[in-house]
Coordinates of C-alpha atoms and ligand atoms in Angstrom, one line a residue:
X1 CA -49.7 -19.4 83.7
X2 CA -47.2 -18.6 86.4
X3 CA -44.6 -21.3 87.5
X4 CA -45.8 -22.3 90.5
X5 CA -49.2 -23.2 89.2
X6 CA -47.6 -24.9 85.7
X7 CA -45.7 -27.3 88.0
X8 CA -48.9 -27.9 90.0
X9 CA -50.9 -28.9 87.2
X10 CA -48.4 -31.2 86.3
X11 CA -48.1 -32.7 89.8
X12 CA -51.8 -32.9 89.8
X13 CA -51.8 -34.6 86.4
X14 CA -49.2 -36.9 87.3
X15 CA -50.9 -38.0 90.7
X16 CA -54.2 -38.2 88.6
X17 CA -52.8 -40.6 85.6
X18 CA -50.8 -42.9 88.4
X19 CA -54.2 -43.0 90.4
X20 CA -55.9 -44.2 86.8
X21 CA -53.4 -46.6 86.6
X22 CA -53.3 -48.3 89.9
X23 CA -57.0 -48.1 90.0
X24 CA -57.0 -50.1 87.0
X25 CA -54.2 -52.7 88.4
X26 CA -55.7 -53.0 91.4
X27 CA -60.0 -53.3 90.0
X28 CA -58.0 -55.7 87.4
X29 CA -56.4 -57.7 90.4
X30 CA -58.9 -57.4 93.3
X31 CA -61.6 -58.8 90.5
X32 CA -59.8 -61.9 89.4
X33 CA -58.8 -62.5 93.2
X34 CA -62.6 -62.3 94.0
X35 CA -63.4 -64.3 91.2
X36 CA -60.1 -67.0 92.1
X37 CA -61.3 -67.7 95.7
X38 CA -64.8 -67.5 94.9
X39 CA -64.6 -70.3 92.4
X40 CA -62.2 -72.1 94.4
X41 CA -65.0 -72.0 97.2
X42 CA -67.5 -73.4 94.9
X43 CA -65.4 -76.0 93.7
X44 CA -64.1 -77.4 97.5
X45 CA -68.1 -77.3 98.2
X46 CA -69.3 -79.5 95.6
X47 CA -66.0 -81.8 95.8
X48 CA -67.2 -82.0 99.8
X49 CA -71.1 -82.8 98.6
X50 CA -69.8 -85.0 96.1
X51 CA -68.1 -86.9 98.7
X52 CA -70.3 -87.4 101.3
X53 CA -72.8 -88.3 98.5
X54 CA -70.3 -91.2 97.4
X55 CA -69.3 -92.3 100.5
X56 CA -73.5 -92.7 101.4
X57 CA -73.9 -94.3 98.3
X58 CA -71.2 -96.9 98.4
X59 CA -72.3 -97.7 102.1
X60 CA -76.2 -97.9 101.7
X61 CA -75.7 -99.9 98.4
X62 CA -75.0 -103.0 99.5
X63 CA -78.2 -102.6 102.1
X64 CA -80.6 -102.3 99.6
X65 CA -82.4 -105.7 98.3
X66 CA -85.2 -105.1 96.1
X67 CA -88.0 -105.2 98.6
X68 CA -91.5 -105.3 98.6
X69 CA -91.7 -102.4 100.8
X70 CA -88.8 -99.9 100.5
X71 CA -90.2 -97.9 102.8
X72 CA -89.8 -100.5 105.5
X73 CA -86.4 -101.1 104.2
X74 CA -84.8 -97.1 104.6
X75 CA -86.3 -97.5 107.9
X76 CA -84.7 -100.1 108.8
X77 CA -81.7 -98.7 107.1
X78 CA -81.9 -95.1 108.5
X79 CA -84.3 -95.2 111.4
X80 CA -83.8 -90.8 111.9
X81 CA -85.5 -90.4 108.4
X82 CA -88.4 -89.2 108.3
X83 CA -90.7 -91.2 106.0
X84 CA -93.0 -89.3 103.3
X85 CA -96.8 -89.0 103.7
X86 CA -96.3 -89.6 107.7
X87 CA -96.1 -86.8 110.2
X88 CA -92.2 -86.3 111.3
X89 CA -91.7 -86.8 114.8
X90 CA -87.5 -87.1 114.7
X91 CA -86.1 -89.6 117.9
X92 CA -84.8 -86.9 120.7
X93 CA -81.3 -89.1 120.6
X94 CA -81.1 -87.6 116.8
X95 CA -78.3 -85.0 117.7
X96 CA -76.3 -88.2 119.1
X97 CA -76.8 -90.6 116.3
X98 CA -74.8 -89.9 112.7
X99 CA -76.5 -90.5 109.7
X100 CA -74.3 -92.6 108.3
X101 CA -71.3 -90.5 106.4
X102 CA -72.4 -87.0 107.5
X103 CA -71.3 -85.4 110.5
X104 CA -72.6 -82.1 110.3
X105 CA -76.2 -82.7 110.1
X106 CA -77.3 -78.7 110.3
X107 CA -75.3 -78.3 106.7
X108 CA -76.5 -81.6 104.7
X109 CA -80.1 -82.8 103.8
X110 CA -80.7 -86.1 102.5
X111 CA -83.5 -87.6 99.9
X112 CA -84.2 -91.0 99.2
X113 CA -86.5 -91.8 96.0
X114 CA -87.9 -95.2 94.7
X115 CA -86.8 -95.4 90.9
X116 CA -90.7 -94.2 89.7
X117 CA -89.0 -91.0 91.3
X118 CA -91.3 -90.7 94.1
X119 CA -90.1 -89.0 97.1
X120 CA -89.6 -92.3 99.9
X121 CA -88.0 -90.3 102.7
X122 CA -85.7 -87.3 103.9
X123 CA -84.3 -86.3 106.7
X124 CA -85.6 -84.0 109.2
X125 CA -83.8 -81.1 108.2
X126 CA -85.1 -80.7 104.8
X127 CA -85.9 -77.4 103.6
X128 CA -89.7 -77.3 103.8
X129 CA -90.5 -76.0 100.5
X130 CA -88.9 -78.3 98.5
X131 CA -90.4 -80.1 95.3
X132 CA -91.7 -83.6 96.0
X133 CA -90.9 -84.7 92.7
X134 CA -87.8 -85.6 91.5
X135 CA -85.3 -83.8 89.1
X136 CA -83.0 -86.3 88.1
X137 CA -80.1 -83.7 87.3
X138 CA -77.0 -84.2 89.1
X139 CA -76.6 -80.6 90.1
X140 CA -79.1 -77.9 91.2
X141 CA -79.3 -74.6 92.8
X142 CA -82.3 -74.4 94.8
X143 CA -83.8 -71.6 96.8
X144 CA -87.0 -71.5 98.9
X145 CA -88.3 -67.8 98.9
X146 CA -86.1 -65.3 100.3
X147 CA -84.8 -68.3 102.1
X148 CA -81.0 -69.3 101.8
X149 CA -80.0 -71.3 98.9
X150 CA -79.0 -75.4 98.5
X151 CA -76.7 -76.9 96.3
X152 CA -78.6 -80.4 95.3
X153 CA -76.6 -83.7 94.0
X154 CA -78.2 -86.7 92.8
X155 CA -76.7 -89.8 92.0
X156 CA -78.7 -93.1 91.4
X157 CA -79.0 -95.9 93.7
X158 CA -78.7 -99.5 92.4
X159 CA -79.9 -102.2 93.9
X160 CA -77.3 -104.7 95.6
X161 CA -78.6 -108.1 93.5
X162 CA -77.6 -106.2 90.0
X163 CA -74.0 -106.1 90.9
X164 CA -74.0 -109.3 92.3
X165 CA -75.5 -111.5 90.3
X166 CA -74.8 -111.7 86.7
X167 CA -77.3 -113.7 84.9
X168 CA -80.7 -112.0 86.6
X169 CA -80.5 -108.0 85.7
X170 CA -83.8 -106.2 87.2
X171 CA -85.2 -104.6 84.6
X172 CA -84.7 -100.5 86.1
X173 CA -81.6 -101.1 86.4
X174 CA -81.5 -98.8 89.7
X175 CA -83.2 -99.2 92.7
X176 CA -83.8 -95.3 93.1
X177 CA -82.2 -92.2 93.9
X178 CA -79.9 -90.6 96.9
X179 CA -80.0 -86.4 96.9
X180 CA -78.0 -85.2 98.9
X181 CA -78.5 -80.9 99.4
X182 CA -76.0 -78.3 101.5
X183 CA -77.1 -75.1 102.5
X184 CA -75.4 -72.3 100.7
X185 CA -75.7 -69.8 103.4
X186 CA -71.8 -70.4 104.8
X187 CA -70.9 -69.8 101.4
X188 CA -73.2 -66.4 100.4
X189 CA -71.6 -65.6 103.6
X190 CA -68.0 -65.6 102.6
X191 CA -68.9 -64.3 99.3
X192 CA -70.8 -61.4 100.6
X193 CA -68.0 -60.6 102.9
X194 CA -65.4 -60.7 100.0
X195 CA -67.5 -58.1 98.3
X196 CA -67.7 -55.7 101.3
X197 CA -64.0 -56.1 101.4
X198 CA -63.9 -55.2 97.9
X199 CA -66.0 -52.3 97.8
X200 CA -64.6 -50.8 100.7
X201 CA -61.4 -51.3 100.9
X202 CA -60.7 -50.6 97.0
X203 CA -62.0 -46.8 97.3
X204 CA -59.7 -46.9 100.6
X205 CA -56.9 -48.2 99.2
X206 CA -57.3 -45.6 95.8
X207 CA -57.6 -43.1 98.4
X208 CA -54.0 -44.0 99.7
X209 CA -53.2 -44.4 96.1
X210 CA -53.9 -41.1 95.5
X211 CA -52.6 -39.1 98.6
X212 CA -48.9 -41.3 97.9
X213 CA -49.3 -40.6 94.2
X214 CA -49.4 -36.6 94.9
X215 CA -46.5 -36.9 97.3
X216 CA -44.4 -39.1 94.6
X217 CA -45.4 -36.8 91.9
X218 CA -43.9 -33.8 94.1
X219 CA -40.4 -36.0 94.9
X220 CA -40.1 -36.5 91.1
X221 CA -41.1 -33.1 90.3
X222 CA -38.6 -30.9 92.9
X223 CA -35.3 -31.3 91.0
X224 CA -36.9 -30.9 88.1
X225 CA -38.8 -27.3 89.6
X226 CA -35.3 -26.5 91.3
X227 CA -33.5 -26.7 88.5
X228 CA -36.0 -24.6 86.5
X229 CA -35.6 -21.8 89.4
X230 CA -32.4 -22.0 89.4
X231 CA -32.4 -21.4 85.5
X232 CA -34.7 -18.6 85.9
X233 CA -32.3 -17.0 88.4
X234 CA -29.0 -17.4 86.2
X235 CA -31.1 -15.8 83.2
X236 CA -32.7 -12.9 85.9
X237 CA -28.3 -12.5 87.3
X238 CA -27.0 -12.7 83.7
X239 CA -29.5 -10.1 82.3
X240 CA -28.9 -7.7 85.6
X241 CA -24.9 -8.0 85.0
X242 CA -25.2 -7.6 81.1
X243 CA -27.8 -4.1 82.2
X244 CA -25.3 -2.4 84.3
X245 CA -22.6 -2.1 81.6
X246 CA -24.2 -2.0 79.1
X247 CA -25.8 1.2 80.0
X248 CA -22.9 2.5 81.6
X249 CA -22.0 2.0 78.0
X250 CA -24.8 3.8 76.2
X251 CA -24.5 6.6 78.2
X252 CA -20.9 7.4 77.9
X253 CA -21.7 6.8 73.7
X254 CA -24.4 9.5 74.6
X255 CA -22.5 12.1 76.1
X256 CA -20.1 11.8 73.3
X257 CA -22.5 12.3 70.6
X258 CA -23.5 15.5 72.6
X259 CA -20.1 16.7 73.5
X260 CA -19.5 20.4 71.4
X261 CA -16.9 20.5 68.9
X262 CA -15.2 22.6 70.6
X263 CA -14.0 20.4 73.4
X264 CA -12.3 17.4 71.5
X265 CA -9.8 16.8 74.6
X266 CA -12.9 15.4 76.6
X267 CA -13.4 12.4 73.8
X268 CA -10.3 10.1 74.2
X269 CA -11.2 9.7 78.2
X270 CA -14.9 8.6 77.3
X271 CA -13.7 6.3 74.8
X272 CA -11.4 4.9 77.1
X273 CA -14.5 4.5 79.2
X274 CA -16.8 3.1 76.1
X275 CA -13.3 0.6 75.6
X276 CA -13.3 -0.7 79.3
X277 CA -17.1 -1.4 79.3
X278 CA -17.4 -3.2 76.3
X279 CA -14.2 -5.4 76.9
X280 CA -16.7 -6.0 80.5
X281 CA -19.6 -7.0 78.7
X282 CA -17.6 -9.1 76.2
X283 CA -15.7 -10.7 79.4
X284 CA -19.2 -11.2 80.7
X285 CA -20.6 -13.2 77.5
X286 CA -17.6 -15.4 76.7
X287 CA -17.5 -16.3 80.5
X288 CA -21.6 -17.2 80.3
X289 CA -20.6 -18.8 77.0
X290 CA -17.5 -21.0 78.5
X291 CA -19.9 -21.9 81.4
X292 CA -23.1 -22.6 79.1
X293 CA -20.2 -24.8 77.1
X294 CA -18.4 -26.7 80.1
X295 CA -22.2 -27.7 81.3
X296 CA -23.7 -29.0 78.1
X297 CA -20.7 -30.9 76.8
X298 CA -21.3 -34.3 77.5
X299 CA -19.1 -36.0 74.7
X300 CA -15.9 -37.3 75.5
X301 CA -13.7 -34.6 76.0
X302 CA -10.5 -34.1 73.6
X303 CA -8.0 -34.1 76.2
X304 CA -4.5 -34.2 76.0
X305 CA -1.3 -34.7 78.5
X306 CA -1.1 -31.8 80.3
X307 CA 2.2 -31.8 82.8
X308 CA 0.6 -29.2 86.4
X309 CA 4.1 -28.7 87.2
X310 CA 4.8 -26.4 83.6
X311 CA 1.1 -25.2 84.4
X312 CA 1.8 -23.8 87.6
X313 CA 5.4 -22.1 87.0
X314 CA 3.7 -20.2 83.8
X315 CA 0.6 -19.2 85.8
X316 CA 3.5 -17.9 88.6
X317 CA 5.0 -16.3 86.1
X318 CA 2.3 -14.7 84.1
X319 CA 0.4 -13.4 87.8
X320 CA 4.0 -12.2 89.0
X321 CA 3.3 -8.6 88.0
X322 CA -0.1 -8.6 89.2
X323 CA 1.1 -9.6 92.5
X324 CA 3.6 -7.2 92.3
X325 CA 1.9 -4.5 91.5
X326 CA -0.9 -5.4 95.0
X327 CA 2.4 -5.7 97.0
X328 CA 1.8 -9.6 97.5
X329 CA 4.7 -11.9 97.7
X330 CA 3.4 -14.5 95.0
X331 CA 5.5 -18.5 95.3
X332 CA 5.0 -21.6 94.4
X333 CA 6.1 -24.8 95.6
X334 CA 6.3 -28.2 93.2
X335 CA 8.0 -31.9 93.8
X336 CA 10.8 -33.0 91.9
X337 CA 9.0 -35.4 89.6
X338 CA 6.4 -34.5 86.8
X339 CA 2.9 -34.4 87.1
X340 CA 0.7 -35.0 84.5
X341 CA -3.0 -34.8 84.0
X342 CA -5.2 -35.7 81.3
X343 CA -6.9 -32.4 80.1
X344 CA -8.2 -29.4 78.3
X345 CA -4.8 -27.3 78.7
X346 CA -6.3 -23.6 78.4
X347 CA -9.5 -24.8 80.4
X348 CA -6.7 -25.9 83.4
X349 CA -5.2 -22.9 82.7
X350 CA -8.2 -21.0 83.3
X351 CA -9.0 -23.0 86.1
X352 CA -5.8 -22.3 88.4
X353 CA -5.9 -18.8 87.3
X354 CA -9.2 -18.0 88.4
X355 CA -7.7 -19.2 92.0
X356 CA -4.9 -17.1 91.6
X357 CA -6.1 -14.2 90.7
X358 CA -9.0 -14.3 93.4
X359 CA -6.5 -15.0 96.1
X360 CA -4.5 -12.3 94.8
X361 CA -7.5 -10.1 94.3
X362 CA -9.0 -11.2 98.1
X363 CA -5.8 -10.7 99.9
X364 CA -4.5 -7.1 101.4
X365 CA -1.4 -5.9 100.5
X366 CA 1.3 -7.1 102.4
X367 CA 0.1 -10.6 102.1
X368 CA 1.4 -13.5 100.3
X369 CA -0.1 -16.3 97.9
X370 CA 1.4 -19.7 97.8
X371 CA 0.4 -22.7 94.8
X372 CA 1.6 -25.7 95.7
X373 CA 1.3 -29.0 93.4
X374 CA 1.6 -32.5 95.1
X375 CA 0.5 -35.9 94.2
X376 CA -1.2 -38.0 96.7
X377 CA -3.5 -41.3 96.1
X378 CA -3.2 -41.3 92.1
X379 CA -4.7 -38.0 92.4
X380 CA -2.7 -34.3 91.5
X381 CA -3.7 -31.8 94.2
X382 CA -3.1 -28.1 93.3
X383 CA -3.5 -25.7 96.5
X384 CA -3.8 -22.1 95.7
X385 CA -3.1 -20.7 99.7
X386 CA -3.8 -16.8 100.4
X387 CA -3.4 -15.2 103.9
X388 CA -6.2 -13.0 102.4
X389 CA -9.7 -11.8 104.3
X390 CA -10.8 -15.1 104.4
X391 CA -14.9 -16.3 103.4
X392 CA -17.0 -16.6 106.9
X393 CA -18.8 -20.4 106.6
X394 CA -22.0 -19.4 105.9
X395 CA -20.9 -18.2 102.5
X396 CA -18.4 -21.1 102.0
X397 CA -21.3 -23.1 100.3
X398 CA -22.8 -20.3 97.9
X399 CA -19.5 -18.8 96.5
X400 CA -19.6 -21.4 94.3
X401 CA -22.8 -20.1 92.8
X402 CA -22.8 -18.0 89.6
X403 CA -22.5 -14.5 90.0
X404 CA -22.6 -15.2 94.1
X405 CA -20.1 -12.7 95.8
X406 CA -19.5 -12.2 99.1
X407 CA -19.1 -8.3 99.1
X408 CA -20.9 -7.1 95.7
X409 CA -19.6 -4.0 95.6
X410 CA -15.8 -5.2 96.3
X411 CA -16.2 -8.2 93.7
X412 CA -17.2 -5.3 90.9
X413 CA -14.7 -2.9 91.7
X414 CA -11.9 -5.3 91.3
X415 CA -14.0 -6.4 88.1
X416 CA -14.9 -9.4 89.0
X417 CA -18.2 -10.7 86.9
X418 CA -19.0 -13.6 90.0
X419 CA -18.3 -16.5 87.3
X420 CA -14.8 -17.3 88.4
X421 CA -15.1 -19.8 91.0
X422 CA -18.4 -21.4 89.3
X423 CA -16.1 -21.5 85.4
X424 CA -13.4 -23.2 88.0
X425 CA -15.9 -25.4 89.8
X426 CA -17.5 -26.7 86.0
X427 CA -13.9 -27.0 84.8
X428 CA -12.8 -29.3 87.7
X429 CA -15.8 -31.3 87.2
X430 CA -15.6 -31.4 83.8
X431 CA -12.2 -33.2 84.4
X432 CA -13.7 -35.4 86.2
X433 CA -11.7 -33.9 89.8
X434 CA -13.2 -31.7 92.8
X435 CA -12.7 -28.4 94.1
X436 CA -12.4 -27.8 97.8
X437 CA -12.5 -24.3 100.2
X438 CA -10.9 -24.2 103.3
X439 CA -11.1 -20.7 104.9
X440 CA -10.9 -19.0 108.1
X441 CA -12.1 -15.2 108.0
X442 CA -9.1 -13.0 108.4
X443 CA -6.7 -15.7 108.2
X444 CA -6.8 -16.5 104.3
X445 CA -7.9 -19.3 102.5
X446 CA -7.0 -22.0 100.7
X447 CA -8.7 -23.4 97.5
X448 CA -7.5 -27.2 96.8
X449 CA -8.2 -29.1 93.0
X450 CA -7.9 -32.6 93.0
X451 CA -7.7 -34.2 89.3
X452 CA -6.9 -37.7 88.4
X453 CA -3.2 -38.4 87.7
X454 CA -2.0 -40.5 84.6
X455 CA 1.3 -42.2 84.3
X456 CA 4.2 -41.5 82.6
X457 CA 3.9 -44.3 80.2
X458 CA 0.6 -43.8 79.8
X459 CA 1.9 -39.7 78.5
X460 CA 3.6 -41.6 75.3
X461 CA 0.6 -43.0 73.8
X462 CA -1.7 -41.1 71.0
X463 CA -4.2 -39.0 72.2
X464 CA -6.8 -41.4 71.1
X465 CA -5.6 -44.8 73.3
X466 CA -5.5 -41.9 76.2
X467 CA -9.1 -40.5 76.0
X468 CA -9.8 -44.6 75.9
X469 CA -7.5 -44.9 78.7
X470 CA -9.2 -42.0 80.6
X471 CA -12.8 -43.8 79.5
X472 CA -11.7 -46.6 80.9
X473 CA -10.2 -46.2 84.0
X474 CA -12.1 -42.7 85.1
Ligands
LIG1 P1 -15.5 -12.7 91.4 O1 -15.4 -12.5 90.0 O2 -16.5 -11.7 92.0 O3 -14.2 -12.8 92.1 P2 -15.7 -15.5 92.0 O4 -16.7 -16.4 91.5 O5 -14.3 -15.7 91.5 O6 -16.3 -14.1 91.6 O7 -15.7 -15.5 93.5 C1 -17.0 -15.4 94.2 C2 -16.8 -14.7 95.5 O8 -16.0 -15.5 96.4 C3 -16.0 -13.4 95.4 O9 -16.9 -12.3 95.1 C4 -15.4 -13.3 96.7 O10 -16.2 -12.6 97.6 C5 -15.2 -14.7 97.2 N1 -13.8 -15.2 97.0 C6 -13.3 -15.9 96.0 N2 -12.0 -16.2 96.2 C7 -11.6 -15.7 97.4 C8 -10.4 -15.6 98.2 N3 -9.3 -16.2 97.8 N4 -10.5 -15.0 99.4 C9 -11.6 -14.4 99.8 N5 -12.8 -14.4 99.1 C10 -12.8 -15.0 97.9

């Protein structure tokens, strides 16, 4: 499986599982809501049935004497009933008048039953098909056929001399019954129109889901692929630089195996030749090794004092032939007073001698290179300063690349292996400092490392308190 299609698959399975997951969350969520509001509907209905029921009750109750008739008496009482057994001709003033309690007369039916539970009367609205007889439970859920539904209360009607009068008690005990029915269709309605919103807008919102999920999944995934490419170029660069010598190398061994006795004054040249590649390749693998090394260390560092100022005028020193020998007038320029660093002292080393020998290397001869060492801000500033051919800006932000070179062919000849600047780059970091370019093509360039500066009291302490030191305060 190539790459490409590897990190697909895994964007693909990502984007799938987070799908799964938020589907669940949101089914999980979305049902309980529905369930939450639907219930909480049901529950504000009946409390408002309930209600209107109590408020009838308590106002008809004191109305109702036993009576001969009771008939007569609800008519009397409520005079827009409509009275069982006789046609229903409702008054035309109904939609003015108010039975007593209920103001929205299309919602609420009312029943009125002697305590023999035999329907007496009902209002005009009264779904047609509904039983005559009574069920004496206080809740019901009726339905006519494929008609909308009712929600049914019944609560028992006493007769006003029973409360009144303690020593008579009527032997019933009620007088009758008060049902009191809402039409569910407001409330089908709502819960109808919750599921529609459910069942669409879940898939539509899973959709969404989805399409962000894939997205998210590639933002996670592109460091992770660019550092894999970048991986795969390093191993592609290293085995390509390790090839060329290498070969070089064989054949050279080659030719000497085949050379003729007779001409043992051509051996010592190819030797020589076998010598310089192999101290290449070995260059090459402890510079892959230092790099591999400066990257994967992540434990604290055993660092020590290390004073730039002694760093610099060795380095001076020990480049002072190579200079020479390019024709380049090599100086450096240091302030009066010490400065220290905390540090690995052969990694600095290699660090500011990777900058010199580059501008020394990248400068024509005639030319001059100038280190200078300053501290500025609690921070130690080392400028290595060439009036070499200078790196054109578009190249400024690759050279720190391994094995980047501006001019291959240039780089190799002055044996150059393209680590340099990337061993200096991982040193600075690794000191926890930054490496700058500054560089104008045919004017020179300047290369600054900034590192954190410790103290002179600070220099006195034991190595340990000074990596804590460093831990603390870096
Ligand atoms: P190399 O081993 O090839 O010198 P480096 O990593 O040290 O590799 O440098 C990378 C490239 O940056 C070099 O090939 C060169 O083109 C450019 N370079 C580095 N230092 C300088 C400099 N002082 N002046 C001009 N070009 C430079």
């Amino acid at each position: 499986m190539d790459n490409q299609s590897l990190f697909r698959r895994s964007r693909a399975r990502l984007a799938i599982w987070y799908t799964g997951v938020m589907a669940v969350i949101l089914g999980l969520s979305g049902f309980g809501l529905y369930r939450a509001l639907v219930l909480a509907n049901w529950v504000a209905l009946e409390r408002e049935v309930e209600s209107i029921a109590g408020t009838l009750h308590d106002s008809i109750e004191p109305m109702l004497l036993p009576a001969e008739n009771p008939t007569e008496l609800l008519q009397q009482i409520f005079p827009d009933l409509c009275v069982a057994g006789q046609v229903c001709d409702p008054p035309t003033t109904l939609n003015q008048r108010h039975t007593t309690g209920i103001s929205d007369r299309r919602s609420y039916y009312i029943r009125l039953f002697d305590h023999h539970g035999t329907l007496l009367a009902y209002s005009p609205n009264q779904p047609l098909p509904l039983s005559q007889a009574l069920n004496p439970a206080p809740w019901q859920t009726l339905q006519a056929d494929n008609g909308p539904r009712y929600r049914q209360f019944t609560t028992i009607l006493h007769a006003a001399h029973t409360h009144a009068d303690s020593g008579e008690s009527h032997s019933h005990g009620s007088w009758g019954y008060l049902q009191i029915g809402r039409t569910l269709a407001p409330f089908d309605a709502e819960v109808q129109r919750l599921q529609w919103v459910l069942t669409v807008g879940l898939p539509l919102a899973l959709v969404l889901v989805a399409v962000s999920g894939w997205g998210l999944a590639g933002l996670a995934l592109r460091p992770l692929y660019q550092a894999y490419q970048r991986q795969q170029r390093f191993t592609a660069d290293a085995a390509h630089e390790l090839r060329s010598p290498l070969a070089s190398l064989l054949a050279t061994v080659e030719a000497i195996l085949r050379l003729p006795p007779s001409q043992p004054q051509d051996v010592p040249p190819m030797l020589q030749t076998v010598e310089r590649q192999g101290r290449r390749l070995s260059r090459l693998i402890a510079d892959l090794l230092l790099l591999t090394s400066l990257e994967q260390d992540f434990s604290p560092p055993s660092f020590k004092p290390c004073c730039l100022n002694d760093l610099v005028t060795d380095l001076t020193e020990e480049l002072s032939e190579l200079a020479t020998a390019s024709d380049i007038h090599l100086a450096h320029h240091l302030p009066e007073h010490e400065i220290w660093v905390l540090g690995h002292e052969s990694q600095l080393y290699r660090l500011v001698s990777n900058l010199m020998a580059n501008a020394i290397q990248y400068t024509p001869p005639g030319g001059s290179v100038l280190v200078s060492l300053e501290a500025h801000d609690h921070r130690a500033i080392i400028a290595v300063k060439d009036t070499g051919i200078g790196i054109p800006p578009t190249e400024q932000s690759h050279i720190f690349e391994r094995f980047y070179r501006v001019d291959g062919d240039r780089s190799r000849k002055t044996g150059g292996t393209g680590l340099g600047l990337a061993i200096a780059k991982a040193i600075t970091q690794h000191h926890r400092g930054h490496l700058t370019i500054k560089s104008d093509v045919g004017q020179g360039s300047i290369f600054s490392v900034y590192l954190p500066v410790i103290h002179p009291p600070v220099v006195r302490l034991e190595a340990q308190n000074l990596q804590d030191y460093y831990r603390l305060n870096g």
